[in-house]
Amino acid sequence: MPERRTVALVTLGCARNEVDSEELAGRLEADGWQLVEDAADADVAVVNTCGFVEAAKKDSVDALLEANDLKDHGRTQAVVAVGCMAERYGKELAEALPEADGVLGFDDYTNISDRLQTILSGGIHAAHTPRDRRKLLPISPAERQESATEVALPGHGAPTDLPEGLAPQSGPRAPLRRRLQGSPVASVKLASGCDRRCSFCAIPSFRGSFISRRPSDVLNETRWLAEQGVKEIMLVSENNTSYGKDLGDIRLLESLLPELAEVDGIERVRVSYLQPAEMRPGLIDVLTSTPKIAPYFDLSFQHSAPDVLRSMRRFGDTDRFLELLDTIRTKAPQAGVRSNFIVGFPGESEADLGELERFLNHARLDAIGVFGYSDEEGTEAATYENKLDEEVVAERLAHISRLAEELVSQRSEERVGETVHVLVESVDDEDGVHGRGEHQAPETDGQVLLTSGEGLSVGRMVEAKVVGTEGVDLVAEPLQGSLACSEEAGR
């Protein structure tokens, strides 16, 4: 019997990319490929690239070059680029990086097995010519669902018949997805693309216009993940607050969330990527009052000075944003809030920077990401003339980053004395027991160190009292008899 073809997936970038990698893994395993963790043990190394900002692109290129080095002294015979950077640049990336044996776009995902076999066999699959994916779907959101089957939408795979041994307990139909990690947390695609036209962002051009997944597909995938041992799901997309607008119901998320929370085995549901300008009172109510739904708000503020926001093609100002946060915390005082900000945007004045500082000082955010502006090709902002010197951008980035670090540490200290529900994610004799509270998303918002690990295992929910902090991280003491079942975790 011939040896099975082996493949390793290396994932860079955001949680959406992680979902896409698991879809590719599901397709490959269903077609007979053996998945391995280490690229050095694989016939083909598939690098799922990120094309968001320059630093992410550099990381993607470095990962491709590192995988290519394995061809000289490992099993690896081919290195293939997929993901956002591959989709965004196509032939240009293939010409600039001949070390990659293939550059595959989103349209190749449904035939990923054939594509890899062709490349592994020494054939050539021509890299695609990039195109504006916003033009692939109708302008009107109401008309998009009929065209959705004709457009590649990574992470939107509907349930399908799986080979024997891969089907879940609930039946032979499941998402074309194969988990690549044993974490009790998994992301679920709620939608893809974005209809917003932020002047600094190129994502819509290569991810396309906004289109929602059917609620039934989201529910079925969540049930499947629960059967794999997942305890927390995180809903991801470019803009979750727009969910349902192309399905005829902009409030569809408000009705879907309680259904997801009722899935057997799921202890917590988290929603990411929320637009402040699209927040609705009903959505805030559901996020702050529904059992098992984390009162967590990943709000994309980007800045708070009105002139800068207008240049960004965004809406709001410091006072409106603070009013939104006040509304949230009135309903859920312990709610978690995180956001990202861009400093040094073209035309940003000292007064604008001061306005951003005013917002940050009053916002009491749990996690803050700060980025210095840089031109992204193909964006409106790249054509602006009133650019700041790189030295000025760097100074402002360093200043706001220091302030952010201080403020999130202060916010952590405010939580001392609070009771938190912690999902245990690692248990180690040397490093101790770590997990996350409701206000902490995976990898971005810090974690909780539990002072005692007796009786705890990965995937358990435990009630604990915060007794100290280590920067953005919390130190918490499990409450007596607090090993929580799902009902307790959702109270």
Short mmCIF file of C-alpha atoms in Angstrom, two decimals:
data_model
loop_
_atom_site.label_atom_id
_atom_site.label_comp_id
_atom_site.label_asym_id
_atom_site.label_seq_id
_atom_site.Cartn_x
_atom_site.Cartn_y
_atom_site.Cartn_z
CA MET A 1 0.00 0.00 0.00
CA PRO A 2 1.55 3.38 -1.00
CA GLU A 3 2.59 5.79 1.73
CA ARG A 4 0.01 8.51 2.38
CA ARG A 5 0.79 12.03 1.22
CA THR A 6 1.51 14.30 4.15
CA VAL A 7 0.73 18.00 4.55
CA ALA A 8 1.30 20.59 7.27
CA LEU A 9 -0.59 23.86 7.58
CA VAL A 10 1.23 26.89 8.99
CA THR A 11 -1.24 29.63 9.93
CA LEU A 12 -0.45 33.31 10.34
CA GLY A 13 -2.71 36.26 11.07
CA CYS A 14 -6.15 36.40 12.62
CA ALA A 15 -8.73 33.94 13.88
CA ARG A 16 -10.47 34.06 10.50
CA ASN A 17 -7.35 32.58 8.94
CA GLU A 18 -7.37 29.83 11.55
CA VAL A 19 -10.88 28.84 10.47
CA ASP A 20 -9.79 28.85 6.83
CA SER A 21 -6.83 26.58 7.65
CA GLU A 22 -9.13 24.10 9.38
CA GLU A 23 -11.40 24.09 6.33
CA LEU A 24 -8.41 23.32 4.11
CA ALA A 25 -7.36 20.61 6.55
CA GLY A 26 -10.84 19.08 6.41
CA ARG A 27 -10.83 19.05 2.62
CA LEU A 28 -7.37 17.50 2.47
CA GLU A 29 -8.03 14.83 5.07
CA ALA A 30 -11.31 13.90 3.37
CA ASP A 31 -9.31 13.35 0.18
CA GLY A 32 -6.77 11.07 1.81
CA TRP A 33 -3.98 13.39 2.91
CA GLN A 34 -2.32 12.81 6.27
CA LEU A 35 -2.08 15.96 8.38
CA VAL A 36 1.08 16.49 10.40
CA GLU A 37 1.96 19.28 12.83
CA ASP A 38 5.58 19.89 11.87
CA ALA A 39 6.31 21.18 8.37
CA ALA A 40 9.59 19.24 8.44
CA ASP A 41 7.55 16.02 8.50
CA ALA A 42 5.33 16.98 5.56
CA ASP A 43 5.62 16.41 1.83
CA VAL A 44 3.91 19.77 1.34
CA ALA A 45 4.01 22.77 3.66
CA VAL A 46 1.01 25.06 3.17
CA VAL A 47 1.52 28.56 4.61
CA ASN A 48 -1.72 30.44 5.22
CA THR A 49 -0.48 34.01 4.86
CA CYS A 50 -1.71 37.35 6.21
CA GLY A 51 -1.84 40.42 3.97
CA PHE A 52 -3.16 43.02 6.39
CA VAL A 53 -0.21 45.33 7.16
CA GLU A 54 3.49 45.41 6.26
CA ALA A 55 4.62 43.64 9.44
CA ALA A 56 2.18 40.79 8.79
CA LYS A 57 3.31 40.50 5.18
CA LYS A 58 6.94 40.28 6.32
CA ASP A 59 6.03 37.52 8.78
CA SER A 60 4.31 35.64 5.97
CA VAL A 61 7.32 35.91 3.67
CA ASP A 62 9.63 34.82 6.48
CA ALA A 63 7.42 31.78 7.14
CA LEU A 64 7.52 30.82 3.46
CA LEU A 65 11.30 31.15 3.34
CA GLU A 66 11.67 29.15 6.55
CA ALA A 67 9.51 26.37 5.11
CA ASN A 68 11.53 26.46 1.88
CA ASP A 69 14.74 25.83 3.85
CA LEU A 70 13.26 22.49 4.91
CA LYS A 71 13.51 21.24 1.34
CA ASP A 72 17.27 21.07 1.71
CA HIS A 73 17.38 18.85 4.79
CA GLY A 74 13.90 17.53 5.52
CA ARG A 75 11.06 15.57 3.99
CA THR A 76 9.43 18.68 2.56
CA GLN A 77 9.24 18.71 -1.22
CA ALA A 78 7.00 21.70 -1.87
CA VAL A 79 5.99 24.95 -0.21
CA VAL A 80 2.65 26.54 -1.12
CA ALA A 81 1.27 29.96 -0.20
CA VAL A 82 -2.45 30.43 0.43
CA GLY A 83 -4.42 33.03 2.39
CA CYS A 84 -4.85 36.77 2.18
CA MET A 85 -1.40 37.70 0.93
CA ALA A 86 -1.55 35.03 -1.77
CA GLU A 87 -5.02 36.20 -2.79
CA ARG A 88 -4.08 39.87 -2.73
CA TYR A 89 -0.89 39.64 -4.80
CA GLY A 90 -1.15 36.40 -6.80
CA LYS A 91 1.31 36.46 -9.71
CA GLU A 92 3.24 39.35 -8.19
CA LEU A 93 3.99 37.28 -5.08
CA ALA A 94 4.90 34.23 -7.19
CA GLU A 95 7.41 36.28 -9.22
CA ALA A 96 8.88 38.02 -6.18
CA LEU A 97 9.16 34.80 -4.19
CA PRO A 98 10.23 31.93 -6.46
CA GLU A 99 10.94 29.88 -3.33
CA ALA A 100 7.17 29.24 -3.16
CA ASP A 101 6.28 26.32 -5.43
CA GLY A 102 2.69 27.53 -5.68
CA VAL A 103 0.59 30.59 -4.87
CA LEU A 104 -3.08 29.68 -4.53
CA GLY A 105 -6.03 32.06 -4.23
CA PHE A 106 -9.39 31.56 -2.55
CA ASP A 107 -10.85 30.16 -5.77
CA ASP A 108 -8.43 27.22 -5.45
CA TYR A 109 -9.65 26.13 -2.02
CA THR A 110 -12.41 23.80 -3.21
CA ASN A 111 -9.80 21.95 -5.32
CA ILE A 112 -6.95 22.22 -2.83
CA SER A 113 -6.15 18.50 -2.95
CA ASP A 114 -5.75 18.46 -6.75
CA ARG A 115 -3.72 21.66 -6.65
CA LEU A 116 -1.26 20.29 -4.09
CA GLN A 117 -0.97 16.98 -5.91
CA THR A 118 -0.13 18.79 -9.15
CA ILE A 119 2.56 20.85 -7.43
CA LEU A 120 3.93 17.83 -5.54
CA SER A 121 4.20 15.91 -8.79
CA GLY A 122 6.33 18.65 -10.32
CA GLY A 123 3.57 20.34 -12.26
CA ILE A 124 2.85 24.04 -12.28
CA HIS A 125 -0.39 25.68 -11.27
CA ALA A 126 -0.31 29.27 -12.47
CA ALA A 127 -0.80 31.87 -9.76
CA HIS A 128 -4.00 33.82 -10.20
CA THR A 129 -4.32 37.42 -11.32
CA PRO A 130 -5.69 39.41 -8.36
CA ARG A 131 -9.05 41.09 -8.78
CA ASP A 132 -11.31 43.27 -6.69
CA ARG A 133 -13.50 40.67 -5.00
CA ARG A 134 -16.09 43.31 -4.11
CA LYS A 135 -17.20 43.11 -7.75
CA LEU A 136 -18.03 39.39 -7.55
CA LEU A 137 -21.29 39.91 -5.65
CA PRO A 138 -24.22 42.27 -6.34
CA ILE A 139 -24.04 45.76 -4.86
CA SER A 140 -27.36 45.21 -3.11
CA PRO A 141 -26.91 42.99 -0.01
CA ALA A 142 -30.40 41.55 -0.51
CA GLU A 143 -29.33 40.03 -3.85
CA ARG A 144 -26.08 38.43 -2.66
CA GLN A 145 -27.25 35.11 -1.21
CA GLU A 146 -28.39 33.85 -4.62
CA SER A 147 -24.92 34.49 -6.03
CA ALA A 148 -23.01 33.17 -3.00
CA THR A 149 -22.66 29.64 -4.38
CA GLU A 150 -20.74 31.00 -7.37
CA VAL A 151 -18.10 32.78 -5.27
CA ALA A 152 -15.34 31.24 -3.15
CA LEU A 153 -16.05 32.07 0.50
CA PRO A 154 -13.45 30.44 2.76
CA GLY A 155 -14.93 29.21 6.02
CA HIS A 156 -18.49 29.14 4.68
CA GLY A 157 -18.58 25.45 3.83
CA ALA A 158 -22.04 23.98 4.35
CA PRO A 159 -22.38 20.54 6.02
CA THR A 160 -21.31 17.69 3.77
CA ASP A 161 -21.05 13.92 3.83
CA LEU A 162 -17.75 12.89 5.40
CA PRO A 163 -15.92 9.58 5.00
CA GLU A 164 -16.43 6.92 7.65
CA GLY A 165 -14.38 7.71 10.74
CA LEU A 166 -14.53 11.48 10.25
CA ALA A 167 -18.25 11.99 10.82
CA PRO A 168 -19.37 13.33 14.21
CA GLN A 169 -21.69 11.49 16.58
CA SER A 170 -24.62 13.63 15.44
CA GLY A 171 -24.61 12.05 12.00
CA PRO A 172 -22.72 11.66 8.73
CA ARG A 173 -22.98 15.35 7.82
CA ALA A 174 -20.56 17.89 9.25
CA PRO A 175 -18.61 20.96 8.17
CA LEU A 176 -15.59 20.40 5.97
CA ARG A 177 -13.34 21.27 8.84
CA ARG A 178 -10.66 19.47 10.78
CA ARG A 179 -9.44 20.85 14.09
CA LEU A 180 -5.71 21.50 14.11
CA GLN A 181 -5.39 22.14 17.85
CA GLY A 182 -6.84 20.57 20.95
CA SER A 183 -7.84 23.87 22.53
CA PRO A 184 -11.26 24.06 24.21
CA VAL A 185 -11.83 27.25 22.20
CA ALA A 186 -12.66 27.51 18.50
CA SER A 187 -13.62 30.30 16.14
CA VAL A 188 -16.68 30.09 13.88
CA LYS A 189 -17.11 32.20 10.75
CA LEU A 190 -20.28 34.27 10.98
CA ALA A 191 -19.73 36.13 7.72
CA SER A 192 -17.06 37.19 5.25
CA GLY A 193 -16.12 40.45 3.61
CA CYS A 194 -16.93 44.03 4.47
CA ASP A 195 -19.03 46.81 2.94
CA ARG A 196 -17.37 49.59 4.87
CA ARG A 197 -14.89 51.77 3.02
CA CYS A 198 -12.41 52.81 5.69
CA SER A 199 -9.75 54.83 3.91
CA PHE A 200 -6.84 52.94 5.51
CA CYS A 201 -8.05 49.38 4.91
CA ALA A 202 -7.53 47.15 1.86
CA ILE A 203 -9.28 44.06 3.26
CA PRO A 204 -12.58 44.47 1.34
CA SER A 205 -10.71 44.45 -1.98
CA PHE A 206 -9.38 40.92 -1.43
CA ARG A 207 -11.99 39.51 0.98
CA GLY A 208 -14.92 40.90 -0.96
CA SER A 209 -18.31 42.35 -0.07
CA PHE A 210 -20.08 41.38 3.13
CA ILE A 211 -22.05 38.14 3.06
CA SER A 212 -23.57 36.25 5.99
CA ARG A 213 -23.58 32.52 6.59
CA ARG A 214 -26.93 30.86 7.08
CA PRO A 215 -27.86 30.57 10.78
CA SER A 216 -28.41 26.83 10.34
CA ASP A 217 -24.83 26.37 9.09
CA VAL A 218 -23.44 28.35 12.04
CA LEU A 219 -25.51 26.28 14.46
CA ASN A 220 -24.54 22.94 12.88
CA GLU A 221 -20.86 23.82 12.94
CA THR A 222 -21.13 24.85 16.59
CA ARG A 223 -22.79 21.52 17.46
CA TRP A 224 -20.01 19.69 15.62
CA LEU A 225 -17.34 21.65 17.50
CA ALA A 226 -19.03 20.86 20.81
CA GLU A 227 -18.73 17.17 19.95
CA GLN A 228 -14.99 17.73 19.42
CA GLY A 229 -14.70 18.97 23.01
CA VAL A 230 -14.95 22.71 22.34
CA LYS A 231 -16.35 24.67 25.29
CA GLU A 232 -16.14 28.23 23.95
CA ILE A 233 -16.82 29.48 20.47
CA MET A 234 -15.80 32.89 19.17
CA LEU A 235 -17.83 34.31 16.29
CA VAL A 236 -15.54 35.99 13.76
CA SER A 237 -15.90 38.00 10.57
CA GLU A 238 -14.75 41.35 9.27
CA ASN A 239 -17.84 42.96 10.81
CA ASN A 240 -20.20 40.95 13.00
CA THR A 241 -22.59 43.86 13.61
CA SER A 242 -23.70 43.67 9.95
CA TYR A 243 -24.71 40.01 10.26
CA GLY A 244 -28.05 39.27 8.66
CA LYS A 245 -28.43 42.40 6.54
CA ASP A 246 -28.16 40.31 3.36
CA LEU A 247 -30.57 37.74 4.81
CA GLY A 248 -33.29 40.31 5.33
CA ASP A 249 -32.85 40.76 9.09
CA ILE A 250 -30.20 43.09 10.50
CA ARG A 251 -31.18 41.87 14.00
CA LEU A 252 -30.50 38.23 13.16
CA LEU A 253 -27.49 38.09 15.51
CA GLU A 254 -29.74 38.92 18.46
CA SER A 255 -31.85 35.83 17.79
CA LEU A 256 -28.95 33.54 16.82
CA LEU A 257 -26.88 34.11 19.97
CA PRO A 258 -29.37 32.53 22.44
CA GLU A 259 -29.64 29.49 20.15
CA LEU A 260 -25.87 29.07 20.09
CA ALA A 261 -25.75 29.37 23.88
CA GLU A 262 -28.17 26.44 24.17
CA VAL A 263 -25.98 24.02 22.19
CA ASP A 264 -25.11 21.05 24.45
CA GLY A 265 -21.52 21.21 25.64
CA ILE A 266 -20.94 24.90 24.84
CA GLU A 267 -20.16 26.88 27.97
CA ARG A 268 -19.45 30.29 26.47
CA VAL A 269 -20.13 32.21 23.25
CA ARG A 270 -18.02 35.25 22.42
CA VAL A 271 -18.60 37.81 19.67
CA SER A 272 -15.65 39.67 18.15
CA TYR A 273 -15.23 42.46 15.56
CA LEU A 274 -18.03 44.91 16.40
CA GLN A 275 -18.44 48.31 14.74
CA PRO A 276 -19.33 51.11 17.21
CA ALA A 277 -21.42 52.95 14.60
CA GLU A 278 -23.57 49.84 14.10
CA MET A 279 -24.18 48.89 17.73
CA ARG A 280 -27.89 48.52 18.48
CA PRO A 281 -29.65 48.64 21.87
CA GLY A 282 -31.07 45.17 21.26
CA LEU A 283 -27.65 43.70 20.53
CA ILE A 284 -26.19 45.30 23.66
CA ASP A 285 -29.07 43.80 25.67
CA VAL A 286 -28.42 40.29 24.33
CA LEU A 287 -24.65 40.54 24.89
CA THR A 288 -25.06 41.75 28.47
CA SER A 289 -27.96 39.61 29.71
CA THR A 290 -28.00 36.23 27.95
CA PRO A 291 -26.67 33.23 29.92
CA LYS A 292 -23.46 31.83 28.42
CA ILE A 293 -23.00 34.85 26.14
CA ALA A 294 -19.85 36.67 27.25
CA PRO A 295 -20.44 40.37 27.97
CA TYR A 296 -17.47 41.13 25.76
CA PHE A 297 -17.17 44.03 23.34
CA ASP A 298 -14.42 44.02 20.72
CA LEU A 299 -15.16 47.52 19.41
CA SER A 300 -13.28 48.91 16.43
CA PHE A 301 -12.81 52.55 17.49
CA GLN A 302 -9.52 53.23 15.59
CA HIS A 303 -9.41 56.83 16.91
CA SER A 304 -11.67 59.28 18.73
CA ALA A 305 -10.81 62.68 17.24
CA PRO A 306 -13.71 63.54 14.89
CA ASP A 307 -11.54 65.05 12.14
CA VAL A 308 -9.31 61.98 12.02
CA LEU A 309 -12.31 59.66 12.01
CA ARG A 310 -13.85 61.54 9.09
CA SER A 311 -10.60 61.19 7.16
CA MET A 312 -10.73 57.49 7.96
CA ARG A 313 -14.28 57.37 6.55
CA ARG A 314 -15.58 56.43 9.97
CA PHE A 315 -18.08 57.89 12.42
CA GLY A 316 -18.19 58.99 16.05
CA ASP A 317 -16.15 61.00 18.52
CA THR A 318 -14.84 60.78 22.07
CA ASP A 319 -18.11 61.67 23.81
CA ARG A 320 -20.26 59.34 21.71
CA PHE A 321 -17.86 56.47 22.30
CA LEU A 322 -17.82 57.13 26.04
CA GLU A 323 -21.63 57.20 26.05
CA LEU A 324 -21.64 53.79 24.34
CA LEU A 325 -19.28 52.37 26.96
CA ASP A 326 -21.40 53.86 29.74
CA THR A 327 -24.50 52.20 28.28
CA ILE A 328 -22.72 48.84 28.18
CA ARG A 329 -21.36 49.07 31.73
CA THR A 330 -24.67 50.22 33.15
CA LYS A 331 -26.10 46.90 31.98
CA ALA A 332 -22.99 44.80 32.75
CA PRO A 333 -20.47 46.49 35.08
CA GLN A 334 -17.88 43.73 34.57
CA ALA A 335 -18.14 43.74 30.78
CA GLY A 336 -14.87 43.41 28.91
CA VAL A 337 -13.97 45.94 26.22
CA ARG A 338 -11.02 45.94 23.84
CA SER A 339 -10.11 48.04 20.82
CA ASN A 340 -7.39 48.96 18.33
CA PHE A 341 -6.16 52.43 17.43
CA ILE A 342 -4.13 53.99 14.63
CA VAL A 343 -1.85 56.92 15.48
CA GLY A 344 -0.03 59.18 13.06
CA PHE A 345 -2.83 59.08 10.50
CA PRO A 346 -2.39 61.67 7.72
CA GLY A 347 -3.40 65.08 9.03
CA GLU A 348 -3.51 64.01 12.69
CA SER A 349 -2.71 67.11 14.78
CA GLU A 350 -1.37 67.39 18.31
CA ALA A 351 -4.92 68.33 19.35
CA ASP A 352 -6.25 65.15 17.70
CA LEU A 353 -3.71 63.08 19.58
CA GLY A 354 -4.75 64.82 22.80
CA GLU A 355 -8.39 63.93 22.07
CA LEU A 356 -7.41 60.29 21.67
CA GLU A 357 -5.58 60.45 25.00
CA ARG A 358 -8.70 61.93 26.61
CA PHE A 359 -10.76 59.03 25.36
CA LEU A 360 -8.26 56.39 26.47
CA ASN A 361 -7.96 57.92 29.94
CA HIS A 362 -11.74 57.71 30.46
CA ALA A 363 -12.61 54.55 28.54
CA ARG A 364 -11.24 51.95 31.02
CA LEU A 365 -10.47 49.45 28.27
CA ASP A 366 -9.30 45.96 29.17
CA ALA A 367 -7.04 45.58 26.13
CA ILE A 368 -5.65 48.13 23.70
CA GLY A 369 -3.83 47.55 20.43
CA VAL A 370 -1.91 50.52 18.99
CA PHE A 371 -0.54 50.75 15.45
CA GLY A 372 1.45 53.45 13.72
CA TYR A 373 0.00 54.50 10.38
CA SER A 374 1.68 53.28 7.22
CA ASP A 375 0.46 53.44 3.63
CA GLU A 376 -1.38 50.39 2.34
CA GLU A 377 -1.35 50.20 -1.44
CA GLY A 378 -4.75 50.43 -3.03
CA THR A 379 -6.28 52.44 -0.17
CA GLU A 380 -7.62 55.97 -0.27
CA ALA A 381 -5.39 57.09 2.60
CA ALA A 382 -2.29 56.18 0.62
CA THR A 383 -3.17 59.03 -1.75
CA TYR A 384 -3.51 61.65 0.99
CA GLU A 385 -0.93 64.45 0.84
CA ASN A 386 -0.78 65.54 4.50
CA LYS A 387 1.39 62.63 5.68
CA LEU A 388 3.32 62.86 8.93
CA ASP A 389 7.06 62.22 9.06
CA GLU A 390 7.96 58.65 9.99
CA GLU A 391 9.78 59.95 13.08
CA VAL A 392 6.64 61.72 14.27
CA VAL A 393 4.54 58.61 13.73
CA ALA A 394 7.07 56.53 15.65
CA GLU A 395 7.11 59.00 18.55
CA ARG A 396 3.33 59.04 18.79
CA LEU A 397 3.18 55.27 18.56
CA ALA A 398 5.66 54.90 21.43
CA HIS A 399 3.83 57.51 23.53
CA ILE A 400 0.33 56.05 23.12
CA SER A 401 1.66 52.51 23.53
CA ARG A 402 3.18 53.43 26.91
CA LEU A 403 -0.07 55.07 27.95
CA ALA A 404 -2.07 52.02 26.82
CA GLU A 405 0.14 49.65 28.80
CA GLU A 406 -0.33 51.75 31.92
CA LEU A 407 -4.10 52.03 31.46
CA VAL A 408 -4.76 48.33 30.89
CA SER A 409 -2.71 47.53 34.00
CA GLN A 410 -4.87 49.97 35.96
CA ARG A 411 -8.00 48.35 34.55
CA SER A 412 -6.74 44.94 35.66
CA GLU A 413 -6.20 46.28 39.17
CA GLU A 414 -9.82 47.50 39.21
CA ARG A 415 -10.88 43.87 38.84
CA VAL A 416 -9.26 42.77 42.09
CA GLY A 417 -12.06 41.46 44.28
CA GLU A 418 -14.31 40.55 41.34
CA THR A 419 -15.57 37.02 40.75
CA VAL A 420 -14.67 35.70 37.31
CA HIS A 421 -15.69 32.59 35.37
CA VAL A 422 -12.46 31.11 34.04
CA LEU A 423 -12.21 28.58 31.24
CA VAL A 424 -9.13 26.47 31.97
CA GLU A 425 -6.87 26.27 28.92
CA SER A 426 -3.61 24.86 30.24
CA VAL A 427 -2.54 22.82 33.26
CA ASP A 428 1.21 22.50 33.79
CA ASP A 429 3.20 21.32 36.81
CA GLU A 430 5.75 24.11 36.34
CA ASP A 431 3.73 26.97 34.84
CA GLY A 432 0.56 26.36 36.81
CA VAL A 433 -3.07 26.59 35.66
CA HIS A 434 -4.05 29.28 33.17
CA GLY A 435 -7.35 30.24 31.63
CA ARG A 436 -9.43 33.20 30.56
CA GLY A 437 -12.31 35.12 32.02
CA GLU A 438 -15.33 36.42 30.15
CA HIS A 439 -13.56 39.72 29.45
CA GLN A 440 -10.56 38.06 27.79
CA ALA A 441 -10.50 36.78 24.22
CA PRO A 442 -7.92 34.18 23.14
CA GLU A 443 -4.33 35.40 22.59
CA THR A 444 -5.14 39.13 22.64
CA ASP A 445 -6.49 40.15 26.05
CA GLY A 446 -4.36 38.53 28.71
CA GLN A 447 -5.16 35.53 30.87
CA VAL A 448 -5.93 34.37 34.40
CA LEU A 449 -3.45 32.47 36.56
CA LEU A 450 -5.27 30.30 39.09
CA THR A 451 -3.59 29.94 42.46
CA SER A 452 -4.69 26.32 42.81
CA GLY A 453 -5.05 23.62 40.19
CA GLU A 454 -6.42 20.82 42.34
CA GLY A 455 -9.11 18.93 40.47
CA LEU A 456 -8.84 21.15 37.39
CA SER A 457 -8.41 20.02 33.81
CA VAL A 458 -8.37 21.72 30.43
CA GLY A 459 -11.88 22.66 29.33
CA ARG A 460 -13.33 23.04 32.81
CA MET A 461 -15.07 26.22 33.89
CA VAL A 462 -14.21 27.46 37.36
CA GLU A 463 -15.45 30.36 39.44
CA ALA A 464 -12.62 32.33 41.02
CA LYS A 465 -11.97 35.52 42.95
CA VAL A 466 -9.39 37.95 41.57
CA VAL A 467 -6.68 38.46 44.22
CA GLY A 468 -3.92 40.14 42.23
CA THR A 469 -2.59 41.25 38.85
CA GLU A 470 0.49 40.87 36.68
CA GLY A 471 0.13 43.67 34.14
CA VAL A 472 -2.88 42.84 32.01
CA ASP A 473 -3.08 39.33 33.49
CA LEU A 474 -5.10 38.45 36.58
CA VAL A 475 -4.29 36.17 39.50
CA ALA A 476 -7.38 34.45 40.89
CA GLU A 477 -8.20 32.00 43.65
CA PRO A 478 -10.75 29.28 42.82
CA LEU A 479 -13.77 29.47 45.09
CA GLN A 480 -14.52 26.48 47.28
CA GLY A 481 -16.54 23.91 45.37
CA SER A 482 -16.50 26.05 42.25
CA LEU A 483 -15.77 23.46 39.57
CA ALA A 484 -18.63 24.58 37.41
CA CYS A 485 -20.90 22.60 35.20
CA SER A 486 -22.25 24.38 32.16
CA GLU A 487 -25.28 25.65 34.00
CA GLU A 488 -23.14 27.29 36.67
CA ALA A 489 -20.83 28.84 34.07
CA GLY A 490 -23.78 30.44 32.35
CA ARG A 491 -25.33 32.07 35.39
#
